XYZ file of C-alpha atoms in Angstrom:
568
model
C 133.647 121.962 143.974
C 130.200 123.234 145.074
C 128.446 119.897 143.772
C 125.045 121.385 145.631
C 125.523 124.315 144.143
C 125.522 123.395 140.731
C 122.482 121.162 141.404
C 120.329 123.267 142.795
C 121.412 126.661 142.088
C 123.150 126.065 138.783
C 125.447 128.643 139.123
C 128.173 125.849 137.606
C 131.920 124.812 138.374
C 135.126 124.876 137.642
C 136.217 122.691 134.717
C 138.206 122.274 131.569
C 137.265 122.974 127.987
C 137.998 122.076 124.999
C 135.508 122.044 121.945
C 132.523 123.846 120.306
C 129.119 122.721 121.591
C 125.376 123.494 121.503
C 123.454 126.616 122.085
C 124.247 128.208 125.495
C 122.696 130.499 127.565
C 124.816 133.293 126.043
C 123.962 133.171 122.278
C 124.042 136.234 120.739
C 126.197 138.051 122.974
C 129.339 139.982 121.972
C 132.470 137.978 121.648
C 136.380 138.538 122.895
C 137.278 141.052 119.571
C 133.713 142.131 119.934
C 133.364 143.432 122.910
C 136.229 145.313 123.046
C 135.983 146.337 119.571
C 132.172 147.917 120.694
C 134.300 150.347 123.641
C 137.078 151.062 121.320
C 134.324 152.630 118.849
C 132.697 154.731 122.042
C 136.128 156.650 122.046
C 136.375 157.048 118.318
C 132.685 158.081 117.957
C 132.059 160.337 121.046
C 136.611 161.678 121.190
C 134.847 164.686 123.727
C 133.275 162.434 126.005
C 134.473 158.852 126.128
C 137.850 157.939 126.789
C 139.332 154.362 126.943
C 142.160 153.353 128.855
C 143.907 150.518 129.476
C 144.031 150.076 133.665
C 145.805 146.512 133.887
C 146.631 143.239 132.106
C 144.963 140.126 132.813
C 146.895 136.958 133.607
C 146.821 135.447 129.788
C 147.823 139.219 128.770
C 144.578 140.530 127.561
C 143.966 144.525 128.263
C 141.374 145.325 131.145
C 139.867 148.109 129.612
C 138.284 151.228 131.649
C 136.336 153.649 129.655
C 135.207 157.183 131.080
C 132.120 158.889 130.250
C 131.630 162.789 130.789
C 130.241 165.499 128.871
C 133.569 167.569 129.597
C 136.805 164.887 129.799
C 138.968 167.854 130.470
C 136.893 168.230 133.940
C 136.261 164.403 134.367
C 138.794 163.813 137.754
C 136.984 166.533 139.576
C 133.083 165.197 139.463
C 131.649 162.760 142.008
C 132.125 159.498 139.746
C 130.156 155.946 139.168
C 131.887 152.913 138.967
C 129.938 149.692 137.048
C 131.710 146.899 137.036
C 131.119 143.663 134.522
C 132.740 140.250 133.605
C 133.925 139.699 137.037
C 132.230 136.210 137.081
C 133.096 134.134 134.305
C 130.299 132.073 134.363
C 127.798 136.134 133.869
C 129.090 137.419 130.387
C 125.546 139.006 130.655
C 127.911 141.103 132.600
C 129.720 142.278 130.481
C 126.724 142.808 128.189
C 124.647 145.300 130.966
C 127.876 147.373 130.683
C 127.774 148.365 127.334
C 124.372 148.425 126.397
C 123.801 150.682 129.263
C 126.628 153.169 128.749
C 125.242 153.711 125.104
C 122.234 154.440 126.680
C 123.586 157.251 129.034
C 125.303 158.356 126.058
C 122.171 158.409 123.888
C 119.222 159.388 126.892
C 121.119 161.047 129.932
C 123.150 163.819 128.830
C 122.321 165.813 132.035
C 123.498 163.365 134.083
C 126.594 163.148 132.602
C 126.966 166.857 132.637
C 127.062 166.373 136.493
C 128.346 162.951 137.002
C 131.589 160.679 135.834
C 131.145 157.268 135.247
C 133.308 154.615 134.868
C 132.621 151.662 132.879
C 134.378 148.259 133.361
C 132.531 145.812 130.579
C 134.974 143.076 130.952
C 136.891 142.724 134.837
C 137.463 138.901 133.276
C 138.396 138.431 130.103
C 140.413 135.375 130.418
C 137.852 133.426 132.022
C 134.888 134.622 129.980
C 137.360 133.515 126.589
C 137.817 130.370 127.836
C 134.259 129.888 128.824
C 132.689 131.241 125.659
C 135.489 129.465 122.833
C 135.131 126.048 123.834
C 132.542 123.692 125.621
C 130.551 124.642 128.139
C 132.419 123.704 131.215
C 130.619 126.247 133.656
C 133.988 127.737 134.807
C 133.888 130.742 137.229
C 137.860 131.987 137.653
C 140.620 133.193 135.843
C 143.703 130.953 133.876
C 145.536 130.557 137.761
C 146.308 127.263 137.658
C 146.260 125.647 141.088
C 146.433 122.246 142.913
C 143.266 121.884 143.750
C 143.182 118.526 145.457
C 146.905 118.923 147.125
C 148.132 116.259 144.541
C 151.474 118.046 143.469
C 150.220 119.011 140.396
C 147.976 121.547 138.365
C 144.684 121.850 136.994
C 145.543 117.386 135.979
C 142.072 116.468 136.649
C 139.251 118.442 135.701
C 135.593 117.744 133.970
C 135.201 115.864 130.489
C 132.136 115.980 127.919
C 131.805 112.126 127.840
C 128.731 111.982 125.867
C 129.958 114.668 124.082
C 126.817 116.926 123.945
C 129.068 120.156 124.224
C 127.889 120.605 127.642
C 130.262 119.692 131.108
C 126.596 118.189 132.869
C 126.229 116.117 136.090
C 126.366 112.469 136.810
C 124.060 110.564 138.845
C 124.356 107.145 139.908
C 121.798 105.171 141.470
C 122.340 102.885 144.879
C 126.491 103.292 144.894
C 129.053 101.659 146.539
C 130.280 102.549 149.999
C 133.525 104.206 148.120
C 130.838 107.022 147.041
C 127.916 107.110 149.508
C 124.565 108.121 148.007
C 123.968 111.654 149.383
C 121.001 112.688 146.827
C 117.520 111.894 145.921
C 115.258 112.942 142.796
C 113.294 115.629 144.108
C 109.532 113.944 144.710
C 107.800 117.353 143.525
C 109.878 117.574 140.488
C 112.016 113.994 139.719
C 114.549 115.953 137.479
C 116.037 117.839 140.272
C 118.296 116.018 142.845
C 118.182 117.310 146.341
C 119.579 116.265 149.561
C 117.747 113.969 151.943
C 114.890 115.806 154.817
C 115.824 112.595 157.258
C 113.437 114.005 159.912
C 110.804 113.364 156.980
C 112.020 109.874 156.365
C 114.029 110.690 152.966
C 117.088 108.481 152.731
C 119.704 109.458 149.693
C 119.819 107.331 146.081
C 122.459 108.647 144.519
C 125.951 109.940 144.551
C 126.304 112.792 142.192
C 129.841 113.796 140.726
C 130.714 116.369 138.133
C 130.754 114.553 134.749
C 133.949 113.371 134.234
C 136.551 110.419 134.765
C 139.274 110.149 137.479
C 142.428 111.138 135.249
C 145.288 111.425 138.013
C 144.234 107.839 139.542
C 143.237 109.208 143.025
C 139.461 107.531 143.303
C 137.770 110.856 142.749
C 136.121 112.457 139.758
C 136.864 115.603 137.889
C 138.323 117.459 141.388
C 140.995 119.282 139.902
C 140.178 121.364 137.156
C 140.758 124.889 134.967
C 139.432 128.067 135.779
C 139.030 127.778 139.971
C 140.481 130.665 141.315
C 137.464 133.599 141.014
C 138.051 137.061 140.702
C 134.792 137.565 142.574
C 136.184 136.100 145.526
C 139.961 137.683 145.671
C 139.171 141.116 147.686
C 139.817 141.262 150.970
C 137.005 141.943 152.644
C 136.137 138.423 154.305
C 138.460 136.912 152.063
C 138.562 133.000 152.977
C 141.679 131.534 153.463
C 142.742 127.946 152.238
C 139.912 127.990 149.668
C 140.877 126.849 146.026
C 137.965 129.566 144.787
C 139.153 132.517 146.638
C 143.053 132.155 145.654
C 146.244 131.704 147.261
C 145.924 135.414 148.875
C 143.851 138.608 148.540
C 144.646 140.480 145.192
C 146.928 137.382 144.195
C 144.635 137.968 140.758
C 146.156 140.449 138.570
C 142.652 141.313 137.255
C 142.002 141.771 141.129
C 145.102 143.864 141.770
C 144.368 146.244 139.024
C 140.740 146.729 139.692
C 141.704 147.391 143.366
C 144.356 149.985 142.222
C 141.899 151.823 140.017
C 139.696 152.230 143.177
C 142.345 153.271 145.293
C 143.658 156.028 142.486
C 140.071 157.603 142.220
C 138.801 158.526 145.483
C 135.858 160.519 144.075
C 134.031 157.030 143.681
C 130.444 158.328 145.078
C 128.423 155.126 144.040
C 128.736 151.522 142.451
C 127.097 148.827 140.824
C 128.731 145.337 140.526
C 127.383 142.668 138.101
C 127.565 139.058 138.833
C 126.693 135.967 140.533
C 125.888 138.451 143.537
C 122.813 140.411 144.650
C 122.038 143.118 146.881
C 119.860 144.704 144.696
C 116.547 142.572 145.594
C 117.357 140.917 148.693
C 118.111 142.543 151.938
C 121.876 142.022 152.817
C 122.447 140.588 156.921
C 122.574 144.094 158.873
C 122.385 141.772 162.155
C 124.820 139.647 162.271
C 128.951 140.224 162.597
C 131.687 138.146 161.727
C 134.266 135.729 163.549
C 135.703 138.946 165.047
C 132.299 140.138 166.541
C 133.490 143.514 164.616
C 132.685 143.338 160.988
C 129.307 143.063 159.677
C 128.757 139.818 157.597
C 126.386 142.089 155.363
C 125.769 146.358 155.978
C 126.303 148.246 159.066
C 122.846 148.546 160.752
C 123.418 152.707 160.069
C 123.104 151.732 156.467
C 120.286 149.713 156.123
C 117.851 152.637 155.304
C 120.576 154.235 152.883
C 120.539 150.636 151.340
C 116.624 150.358 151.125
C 116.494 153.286 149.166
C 119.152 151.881 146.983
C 116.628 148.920 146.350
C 113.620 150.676 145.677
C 115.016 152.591 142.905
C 116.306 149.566 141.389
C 112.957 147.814 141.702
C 111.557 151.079 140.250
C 113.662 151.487 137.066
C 114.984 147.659 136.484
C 111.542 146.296 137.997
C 113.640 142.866 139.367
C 111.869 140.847 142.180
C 113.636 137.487 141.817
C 117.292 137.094 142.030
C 120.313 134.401 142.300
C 122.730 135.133 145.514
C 125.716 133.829 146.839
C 128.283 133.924 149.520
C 129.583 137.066 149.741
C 133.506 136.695 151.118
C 135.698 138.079 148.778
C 133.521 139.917 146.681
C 134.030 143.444 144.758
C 131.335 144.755 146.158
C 131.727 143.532 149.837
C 135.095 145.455 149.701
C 133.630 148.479 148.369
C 131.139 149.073 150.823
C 133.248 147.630 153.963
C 136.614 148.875 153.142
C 136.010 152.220 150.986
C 132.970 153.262 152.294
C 131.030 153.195 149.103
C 127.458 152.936 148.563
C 127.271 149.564 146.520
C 124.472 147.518 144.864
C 125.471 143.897 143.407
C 123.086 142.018 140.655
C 122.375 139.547 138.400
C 121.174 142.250 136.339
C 117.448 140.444 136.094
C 115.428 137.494 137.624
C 113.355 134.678 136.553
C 110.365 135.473 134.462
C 107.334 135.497 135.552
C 105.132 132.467 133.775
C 102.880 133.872 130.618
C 98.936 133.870 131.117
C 99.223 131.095 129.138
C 101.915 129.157 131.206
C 99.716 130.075 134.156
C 96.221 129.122 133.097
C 97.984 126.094 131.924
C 99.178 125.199 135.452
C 96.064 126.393 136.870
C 94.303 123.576 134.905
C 96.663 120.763 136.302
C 95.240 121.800 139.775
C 91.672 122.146 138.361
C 92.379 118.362 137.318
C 93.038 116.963 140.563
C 97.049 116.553 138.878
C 98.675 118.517 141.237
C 102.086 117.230 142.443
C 103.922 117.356 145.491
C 105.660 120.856 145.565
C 109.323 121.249 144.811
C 112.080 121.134 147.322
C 113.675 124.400 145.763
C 110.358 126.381 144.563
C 113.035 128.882 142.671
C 114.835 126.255 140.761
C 112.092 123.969 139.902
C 110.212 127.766 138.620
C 113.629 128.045 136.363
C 113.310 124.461 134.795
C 109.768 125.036 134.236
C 110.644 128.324 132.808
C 113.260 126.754 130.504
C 110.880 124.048 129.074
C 107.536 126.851 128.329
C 109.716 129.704 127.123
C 112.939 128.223 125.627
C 112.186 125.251 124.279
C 114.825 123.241 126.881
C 117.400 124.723 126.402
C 118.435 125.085 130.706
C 118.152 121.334 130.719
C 120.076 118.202 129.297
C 117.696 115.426 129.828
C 119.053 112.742 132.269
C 120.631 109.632 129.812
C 122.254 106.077 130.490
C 125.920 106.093 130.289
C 128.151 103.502 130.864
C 130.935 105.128 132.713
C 134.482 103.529 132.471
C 135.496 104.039 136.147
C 131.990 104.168 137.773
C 129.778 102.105 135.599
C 126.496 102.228 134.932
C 125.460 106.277 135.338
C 122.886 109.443 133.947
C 124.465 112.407 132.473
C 122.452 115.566 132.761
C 121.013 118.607 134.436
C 120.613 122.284 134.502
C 122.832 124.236 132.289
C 125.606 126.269 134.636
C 124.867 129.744 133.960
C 121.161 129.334 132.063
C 119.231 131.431 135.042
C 122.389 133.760 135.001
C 122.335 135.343 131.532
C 118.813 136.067 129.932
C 118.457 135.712 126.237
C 120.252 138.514 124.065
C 116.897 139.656 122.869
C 115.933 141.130 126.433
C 119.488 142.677 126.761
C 118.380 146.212 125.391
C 115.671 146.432 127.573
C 117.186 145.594 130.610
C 120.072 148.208 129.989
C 117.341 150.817 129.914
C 116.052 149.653 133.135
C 119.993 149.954 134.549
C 120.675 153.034 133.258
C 117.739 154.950 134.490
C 118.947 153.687 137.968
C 122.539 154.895 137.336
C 120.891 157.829 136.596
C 118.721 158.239 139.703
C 121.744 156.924 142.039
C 123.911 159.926 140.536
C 120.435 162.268 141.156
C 120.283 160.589 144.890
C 124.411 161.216 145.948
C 125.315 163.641 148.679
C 125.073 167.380 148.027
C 126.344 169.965 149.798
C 124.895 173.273 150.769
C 126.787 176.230 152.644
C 124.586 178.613 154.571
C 126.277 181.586 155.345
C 128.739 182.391 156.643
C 128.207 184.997 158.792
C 130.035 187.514 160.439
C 129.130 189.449 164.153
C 130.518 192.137 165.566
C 131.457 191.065 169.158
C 132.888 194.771 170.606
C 136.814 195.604 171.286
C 137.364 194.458 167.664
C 136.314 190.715 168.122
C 134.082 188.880 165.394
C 131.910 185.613 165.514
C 131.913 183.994 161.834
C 129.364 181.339 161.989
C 128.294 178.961 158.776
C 126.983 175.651 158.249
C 126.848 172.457 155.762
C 123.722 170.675 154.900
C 123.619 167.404 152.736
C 120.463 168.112 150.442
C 121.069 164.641 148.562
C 119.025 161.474 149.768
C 122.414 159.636 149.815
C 124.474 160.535 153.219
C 127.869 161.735 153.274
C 129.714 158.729 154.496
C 128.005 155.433 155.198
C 127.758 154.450 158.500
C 130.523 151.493 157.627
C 132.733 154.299 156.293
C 132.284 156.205 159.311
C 133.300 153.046 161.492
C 136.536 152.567 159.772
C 137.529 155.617 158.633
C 137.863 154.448 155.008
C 137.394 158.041 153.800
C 138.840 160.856 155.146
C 136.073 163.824 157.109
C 135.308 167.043 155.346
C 137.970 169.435 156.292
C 136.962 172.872 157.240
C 139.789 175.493 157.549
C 139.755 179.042 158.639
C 142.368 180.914 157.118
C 144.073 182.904 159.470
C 147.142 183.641 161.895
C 146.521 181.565 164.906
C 146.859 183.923 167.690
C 143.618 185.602 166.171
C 142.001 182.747 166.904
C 139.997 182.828 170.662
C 137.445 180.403 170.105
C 137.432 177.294 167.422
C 139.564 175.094 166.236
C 141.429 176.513 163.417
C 140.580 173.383 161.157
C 136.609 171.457 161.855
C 136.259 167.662 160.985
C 132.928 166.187 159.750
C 132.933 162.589 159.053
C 129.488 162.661 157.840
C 126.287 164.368 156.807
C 122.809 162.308 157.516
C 120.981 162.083 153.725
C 117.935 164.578 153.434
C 118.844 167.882 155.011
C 121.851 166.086 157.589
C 123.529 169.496 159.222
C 126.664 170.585 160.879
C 127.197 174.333 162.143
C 131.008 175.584 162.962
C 131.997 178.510 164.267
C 135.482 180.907 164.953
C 135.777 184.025 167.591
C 138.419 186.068 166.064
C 140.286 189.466 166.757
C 139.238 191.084 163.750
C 142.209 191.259 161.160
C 143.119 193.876 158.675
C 141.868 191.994 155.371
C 139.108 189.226 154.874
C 139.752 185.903 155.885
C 138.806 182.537 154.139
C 137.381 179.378 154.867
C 138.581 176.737 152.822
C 136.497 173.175 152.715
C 138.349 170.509 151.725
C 136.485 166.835 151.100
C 138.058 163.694 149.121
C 135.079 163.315 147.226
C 133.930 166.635 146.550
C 136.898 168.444 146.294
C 137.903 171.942 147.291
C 136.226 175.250 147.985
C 136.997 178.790 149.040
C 135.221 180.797 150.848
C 136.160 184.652 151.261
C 134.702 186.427 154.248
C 135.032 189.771 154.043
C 135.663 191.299 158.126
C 135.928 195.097 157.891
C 132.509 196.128 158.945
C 130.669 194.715 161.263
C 127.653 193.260 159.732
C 129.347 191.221 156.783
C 128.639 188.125 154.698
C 130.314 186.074 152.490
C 130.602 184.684 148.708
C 131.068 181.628 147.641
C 134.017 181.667 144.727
């Protein structure tokens, strides 16, 4: 349990649920029957260029559903394709959301992109956890239904989080000067007293409170709510700096069936060009580590340094079309997108999918005027979350907050229930949610204008004397994506660009009969090859073979001695 997280980013925990509450930060959004109901009708209304399949089954049995979007589904396997990925977190059903709001607006505003690119929509990578989460009260969970032995007890999922003053809300507890069986490790934040943070002790701040999820201790081991539903995270099951021994992550990498089958899908489409990953995640606004390495001193903890101007151009369309300058971030280990980038080698922005408002005029000339007034109040620990609670009581009316209240607590005593809302500065209100797909498609759009296109110049064919020929050609990459990342490069996740000459190898003098690129620098990136042959009787071809871009013949024509080639 990530107690600091949940105070003082409020991206929640893992809990268990069992009744109808009060608005939540996801009102209005589409529900289980709903959502999938909403792709089902993509097929049946647009049969020639939607297609929905069914690509795994999650742990409860619900269908993972993957739909494909084309202008021509009889060619869809052999364009680059676009992977978007929802629902992975729980805890972001605004997730799910972004996904199909913005494929109805490719399907209604980008026709030429899809006349050039596949995508491939995953609304819902969760559906087990986002039921649970969304049917019962708000318990903040973040996983799956695994059920796991959290605290090493013997048994399962026997002590998680109760509503005990049964607002419909799992909250936080608070209690003030504890015993020395639960040392005070919090304080009320001086610049904003409804925020707990940890002590500064080189500024003289001593703690005043132990905080504990709200709940009692049900399995009689002295701690509170340690052992609930929903732990294990799909978010955190890939294996790209998967953590070991941590309840979150899972027993083992792709021990999540929603994991496995997501993985597989990847695996089974290797014409995956680009992706974008909602969540709890973001890449999108800040800058991921390009410095540092892991434990290994081999593996970047972020991007490979090569990458980091690929990935800035990533982020400046998104800024462009989404306009998102604020963001919520986690760890990274075990992530979708970490093991896209690092193990497949694909280009790969995670997000939120949008940021903290900025304040009204009004909201500003209103705190302007405090300051004017000589009111001005020490400043927040956490600027970000203290800009969220003051967001929450301007612009909707509360409703990220339960107000801190007395409760007498039957194994703790005298206590406060409240705080954030988990998942309130994850998942804006459904009434931006059609704006903000416009914003994400138009960057889908401009990350399938910006992927890796290749240009053949020639080839070429000279006359050496004594009936020996030069062919020469080259590839360029004209796209402003390269071809490979410089991670992909490093570990080989995708196999080089295969150029073949066609032709009996004791013709051949000088060249290797087959050329391997492994990559093409974005913007104009360039690679020349070249054969000396004894001329044969017919043409020869040169065949270009690429896992992403497929295959292409080229028939050179040999017979005179000035010839050139067509592309067929």
């Amino acid at each position: 349990m990530l107690i600091k997280s949940a105070l003082i980013t409020f991206l929640g925990f893992s809990t268990a649920a069992v009744a109808c509450g009060p608005p939540t930060p996801w009102d209005g959004y589409l529900g289980e029957l709903e959502s999938e109901q909403r792709v089902r009708d993509w097929a049946a209304a647009e049969p020639n260029r939607v297609r929905v399949d069914r690509y795994g089954t999650s742990r409860d049995g619900r269908p993972l559903l993957v739909a494909t979007v084309s202008s021509d589904l009889q060619s869809d396997d052999e364009r680059p394709m676009i992977l978007v990925v929802g629902g992975l977190d729980a805890l972001h059903p605004a997730g799910t959301e972004y996904a199909v709001r913005l494929t109805e607006e490719l399907l209604r505003n980008h026709d030429a992109t899809l006349e050039e690119v596949t995508f491939l929509v995953i609304p819902r990578a969760n559906p087990d956890g986002i039921a649970a989460l969304m049917n019962g009260v708000h318990d903040g969970r973040r996983g799956g239904a695994r059920r796991i032995d959290a605290d090493r007890d013997g048994l399962l999922d026997e002590d998680g989080p109760n509503d005990l003053n049964g607002d419909g809300i799992i909250s936080m507890m608070r209690m003030l000067d504890p015993s020395l069986e639960h040392p005070a490790t919090h304080l009320p934040d001086p610049g904003e007293s409804r925020l707990m943070k940890t002590p500064d002790r080189g500024e003289g701040e001593r703690p005043t409170h132990a905080m504990f999820i709200e709940g009692t201790d049900q399995d009689g081991d002295g701690r509170i709510a340690e052992d609930g539903t929903g732990e294990v995270r799909v978010d955190r099951n890939f294996m790209h700096l998967f953590t070991e021994h941590d309840a979150a992550s899972g027993p083992y990498p792709l021990s999540e069936p929603e994991a496995l089958a997501l993985a597989e899908l990847v695996l089974d489409r290797p014409r995956i060009v680009g992706a974008l990953v909602f969540g709890s995640h973001d890449t999108a606004v800040a800058m991921p580590d390009f410095k540092q390495k892991d434990e290994t001193g081999g593996t970047p903890i972020g991007i490979d340094p090569g990458d980091e101007a690929m990935h800035r151009r990533l982020q400046a369309s998104w800024k462009t079309n989404v306009g998102q300058v604020r963001s919520e971030d986690e760890d990274d280990r075990g992530s979708l997108h970490g093991w896209l980038y690092a193990h497949r080698g694909i280009p790969t922005l995670a997000s939120t999918g949008w940021g903290r408002p900025d304040p009204t005029s009004e909201e500003a000339d209103d705190a302007s005027s405090e300051v004017e007034s000589g009111e001005e109040s020490p400043a927040a620990s956490d600027p970000e979350a203290a800009g969220w609670l003051a967001w929450s009581d301007t612009a909707r009316d509360g409703a990220g907050f339960v107000e801190w209240r007395a409760f007498d607590h039957p194994d703790l005593g005298p206590v406060e229930i409240g705080g954030m809302v988990a998942g309130f500065t994850l998942n804006p209100p459904a009434s931006d949610l059609d704006g903000l797909a416009v914003g994400h498609a138009a960057f889908l759009a401009d990350l399938a204008a910006m992927r890796p296109r290749l240009v053949i110049e020639g080839p070429e064919v000279n006359d050496l004397g004594g009936d020996v020929i030069r062919i020469r050609m080259a590839v360029r990459n004209d796209g402003r994506l390269p071809l490979r990342t410089a991670m992909a490069r490093t570990n080989r996740a995708i196999r080089p660009l295969r150029i073949g000459l066609d032709v009996d190898l004791d013709r051949i003098l000088q060249g290797s009969p087959h050329e391997l690129i492994d990559g093409l620098a974005a913007d104009g990136g360039r690679r020349e090859v070249s054969w000396t042959i004894r001329r044969p009787d017919a043409p020869v071809e040169i065949i270009l073979d690429d896992p992403q871009f497929g295959r292409r013949t080229i028939e050179v024509p040999t017979a005179t001695p000035a010839a050139h080639g067509g592309d067929r």
